[in-house]
Amino acid sequence: MEPAALTLPFSEVDSEDLPRVGGKGANLAVLARAGVAVPPGFCVTTRAFDLFIASLPNAETRFGELERLDGSSVEDARGAAESMRSALERLPVPDEVAHAVTKAWRALGTEHPLAVRSSATAEDLPGASFAGQQDTYLNVRGEGALLDVVKRCWISLLPTEPCCTAPEADLVTAACGCRWWCSA
C-alpha cells in the first residue's frame, strides 16, 4: 500500500490502517473484505486531510488558539472553533486531493449516490468519546457536491463541545486526525 495515498479503496484497507483511515473506514473495509454485504467504497486518508490543513494560512496561530483553551470558558471555545471553521470554509480542497477523491469516486461509478461521513481515529477513546459529533452526508451526487461534503466533514471536526470537554492540546490534535469514507 502506498504510504502517501490520498484515497484507498476498501479492498486495500485492513484493521492495521486505522491511523490512516479511522475506525469506521477500517471496520467497513474489513467487513467488505470478509464478504459481508457492504456497499463499495473508499477512504479519504489522513494524508489528504494533512494537505488540506497545510494550505491554511496562519495554521500555527490558529491551532495555538485551540491549544490554549483550558475548558473554563464556553465562549472562548466557541470563538476559537468558529474562527478555525470559518478559515477552513474559505479554503478549496487542494487540487491533488480533489483529483484523488474524484478518481476514486469515478472508479465506484458516478451514477451512484454516496454516503460521506467522518471516521476519526479519536472518536472513541477510553477517557473521551466524540462518536456521532461529526457530519454525515447522504445521497451525495456529483463531483462538486462530493468535494464540498468531504471538506464539510473535515470542518465538522471542530464543534464547540470537544473543544470544551477535551481542552488538552494533544487530544484536540488527535481529534483533528480524522478520516472520511465514501461509499456508493
Protein backbone atom coordinates (compact mmCIF):
# COMPACT_ATOMS: atom_id res chain seq x y z
CA MET A 1 0.00 0.00 0.00
CA GLU A 2 1.32 3.42 -0.96
CA PRO A 3 2.20 5.37 2.23
CA ALA A 4 1.23 8.74 0.74
CA ALA A 5 -2.07 7.58 -0.77
CA LEU A 6 -4.83 10.17 -0.55
CA THR A 7 -7.63 7.64 -1.02
CA LEU A 8 -7.78 3.89 -0.58
CA PRO A 9 -10.47 1.52 -1.83
CA PHE A 10 -11.90 -0.77 0.84
CA SER A 11 -10.10 -3.68 -0.86
CA GLU A 12 -6.74 -2.14 0.12
CA VAL A 13 -7.56 -1.34 3.75
CA ASP A 14 -7.26 -3.58 6.80
CA SER A 15 -7.53 -3.14 10.56
CA GLU A 16 -3.89 -2.00 10.77
CA ASP A 17 -4.80 1.07 8.72
CA LEU A 18 -6.91 2.68 11.45
CA PRO A 19 -4.37 5.53 11.90
CA ARG A 20 -4.69 6.32 8.18
CA VAL A 21 -8.42 5.79 7.64
CA GLY A 22 -10.10 5.87 11.06
CA GLY A 23 -12.14 3.24 12.84
CA LYS A 24 -15.31 3.28 10.75
CA GLY A 25 -13.36 3.22 7.49
CA ALA A 26 -11.10 0.40 8.64
CA ASN A 27 -14.00 -1.65 10.00
CA LEU A 28 -16.10 -1.23 6.85
CA ALA A 29 -13.14 -2.34 4.77
CA VAL A 30 -12.54 -5.37 7.00
CA LEU A 31 -16.21 -6.34 6.71
CA ALA A 32 -16.17 -5.90 2.93
CA ARG A 33 -13.01 -7.99 2.60
CA ALA A 34 -14.64 -10.69 4.76
CA GLY A 35 -17.53 -10.94 2.30
CA VAL A 36 -20.14 -9.07 4.35
CA ALA A 37 -22.53 -7.06 2.18
CA VAL A 38 -21.04 -3.58 2.43
CA PRO A 39 -21.60 -1.03 -0.33
CA PRO A 40 -18.41 -0.46 -2.33
CA GLY A 41 -16.41 2.47 -1.08
CA PHE A 42 -13.14 4.16 -0.42
CA CYS A 43 -11.45 6.01 2.41
CA VAL A 44 -10.02 9.51 2.20
CA THR A 45 -6.79 9.26 4.19
CA THR A 46 -5.19 11.47 6.80
CA ARG A 47 -2.63 12.46 4.19
CA ALA A 48 -5.45 14.20 2.27
CA PHE A 49 -6.59 15.94 5.45
CA ASP A 50 -2.99 16.97 6.21
CA LEU A 51 -2.68 18.57 2.77
CA PHE A 52 -5.93 20.46 3.34
CA ILE A 53 -4.75 21.74 6.74
CA ALA A 54 -1.29 22.57 5.33
CA SER A 55 -2.95 25.02 2.94
CA LEU A 56 -4.43 27.00 5.85
CA PRO A 57 -2.80 30.43 6.20
CA ASN A 58 -1.54 31.06 9.75
CA ALA A 59 -2.21 27.44 10.73
CA GLU A 60 0.18 27.53 13.70
CA THR A 61 -1.51 30.61 15.12
CA ARG A 62 -4.98 29.16 14.64
CA PHE A 63 -4.10 25.80 16.21
CA GLY A 64 -2.35 27.69 19.01
CA GLU A 65 -5.67 29.37 19.82
CA LEU A 66 -7.28 25.94 20.19
CA GLU A 67 -4.38 24.56 22.23
CA ARG A 68 -4.58 27.46 24.71
CA LEU A 69 -8.18 26.61 25.62
CA ASP A 70 -8.39 25.45 29.21
CA GLY A 71 -12.04 24.40 29.27
CA SER A 72 -13.08 27.25 31.58
CA SER A 73 -14.95 29.33 29.00
CA VAL A 74 -17.55 28.05 26.57
CA GLU A 75 -17.46 31.42 24.81
CA ASP A 76 -13.68 31.24 24.29
CA ALA A 77 -14.01 27.70 22.95
CA ARG A 78 -16.90 28.66 20.69
CA GLY A 79 -14.97 31.67 19.36
CA ALA A 80 -11.76 29.73 18.67
CA ALA A 81 -13.64 26.87 17.00
CA GLU A 82 -15.74 29.26 14.91
CA SER A 83 -12.65 31.18 13.82
CA MET A 84 -11.00 27.95 12.69
CA ARG A 85 -14.15 26.67 10.95
CA SER A 86 -14.57 29.98 9.13
CA ALA A 87 -10.96 29.93 7.92
CA LEU A 88 -11.29 26.31 6.75
CA GLU A 89 -14.57 27.01 4.92
CA ARG A 90 -12.76 29.53 2.74
CA LEU A 91 -10.12 27.00 1.67
CA PRO A 92 -10.53 25.00 -1.51
CA VAL A 93 -9.83 21.29 -1.40
CA PRO A 94 -6.22 21.03 -2.67
CA ASP A 95 -6.04 20.06 -6.35
CA GLU A 96 -4.08 16.87 -5.61
CA VAL A 97 -6.71 15.77 -3.08
CA ALA A 98 -9.62 16.75 -5.34
CA HIS A 99 -8.09 14.70 -8.16
CA ALA A 100 -7.62 11.62 -5.93
CA VAL A 101 -11.15 11.80 -4.48
CA THR A 102 -12.67 12.33 -7.92
CA LYS A 103 -10.68 9.42 -9.35
CA ALA A 104 -11.81 7.10 -6.52
CA TRP A 105 -15.42 8.24 -6.99
CA ARG A 106 -15.27 7.56 -10.74
CA ALA A 107 -13.88 4.08 -10.04
CA LEU A 108 -17.01 3.36 -7.97
CA GLY A 109 -19.32 4.62 -10.70
CA THR A 110 -20.56 8.17 -10.84
CA GLU A 111 -24.18 7.12 -11.17
CA HIS A 112 -24.37 6.00 -7.51
CA PRO A 113 -25.32 8.34 -4.67
CA LEU A 114 -22.72 8.38 -1.90
CA ALA A 115 -22.72 8.45 1.87
CA VAL A 116 -19.87 10.56 3.20
CA ARG A 117 -19.09 10.54 6.89
CA SER A 118 -16.29 11.01 9.31
CA SER A 119 -14.16 8.16 10.57
CA ALA A 120 -11.99 9.85 13.17
CA THR A 121 -9.24 7.98 14.97
CA ALA A 122 -10.04 9.75 18.23
CA GLU A 123 -13.81 9.21 18.28
CA ASP A 124 -13.86 6.54 20.96
CA LEU A 125 -11.04 6.89 23.44
CA PRO A 126 -11.03 5.35 26.94
CA GLY A 127 -11.38 8.80 28.55
CA ALA A 128 -13.43 10.65 25.91
CA SER A 129 -15.87 9.98 23.12
CA PHE A 130 -16.64 12.10 20.07
CA ALA A 131 -18.73 9.49 18.25
CA GLY A 132 -21.61 10.93 16.28
CA GLN A 133 -20.49 14.55 16.61
CA GLN A 134 -19.07 14.99 13.12
CA ASP A 135 -21.16 15.45 9.99
CA THR A 136 -22.62 12.73 7.81
CA TYR A 137 -23.98 13.37 4.33
CA LEU A 138 -26.27 11.02 2.43
CA ASN A 139 -27.37 10.86 -1.20
CA VAL A 140 -24.37 12.89 -2.40
CA ARG A 141 -24.28 13.14 -6.17
CA GLY A 142 -21.74 14.82 -8.41
CA GLU A 143 -18.12 15.84 -8.18
CA GLY A 144 -18.69 19.31 -6.76
CA ALA A 145 -21.07 18.06 -4.08
CA LEU A 146 -18.68 15.24 -3.15
CA LEU A 147 -15.70 17.56 -2.70
CA ASP A 148 -17.85 20.02 -0.75
CA VAL A 149 -19.09 17.43 1.75
CA VAL A 150 -15.63 15.89 2.23
CA LYS A 151 -14.46 19.37 3.24
CA ARG A 152 -17.53 19.89 5.43
CA CYS A 153 -16.80 16.60 7.23
CA TRP A 154 -13.27 17.82 7.91
CA ILE A 155 -14.60 21.13 9.22
CA SER A 156 -17.21 19.41 11.40
CA LEU A 157 -14.32 18.08 13.42
CA LEU A 158 -14.22 21.41 15.25
CA PRO A 159 -17.54 21.76 17.06
CA THR A 160 -17.55 23.69 20.34
CA GLU A 161 -18.26 20.64 22.51
CA PRO A 162 -14.98 18.73 22.03
CA CYS A 163 -13.05 21.97 22.46
CA CYS A 164 -14.73 22.43 25.85
CA THR A 165 -14.73 18.85 27.09
CA ALA A 166 -11.26 17.92 25.85
CA PRO A 167 -9.09 21.02 26.17
CA GLU A 168 -5.79 19.15 26.32
CA ALA A 169 -3.78 20.12 23.23
CA ASP A 170 -2.81 16.58 22.29
CA LEU A 171 -6.41 15.38 22.49
CA VAL A 172 -7.60 18.26 20.30
CA THR A 173 -4.80 17.46 17.87
CA ALA A 174 -5.70 13.76 17.97
CA ALA A 175 -9.32 14.60 17.24
CA CYS A 176 -8.14 16.51 14.18
CA GLY A 177 -6.58 13.35 12.77
CA CYS A 178 -9.82 12.34 11.14
CA ARG A 179 -10.57 10.29 8.06
CA TRP A 180 -13.61 10.09 5.81
CA TRP A 181 -15.05 7.31 3.79
CA CYS A 182 -17.35 7.45 0.87
CA SER A 183 -19.45 4.54 -0.25
CA ALA A 184 -21.82 4.10 -3.13
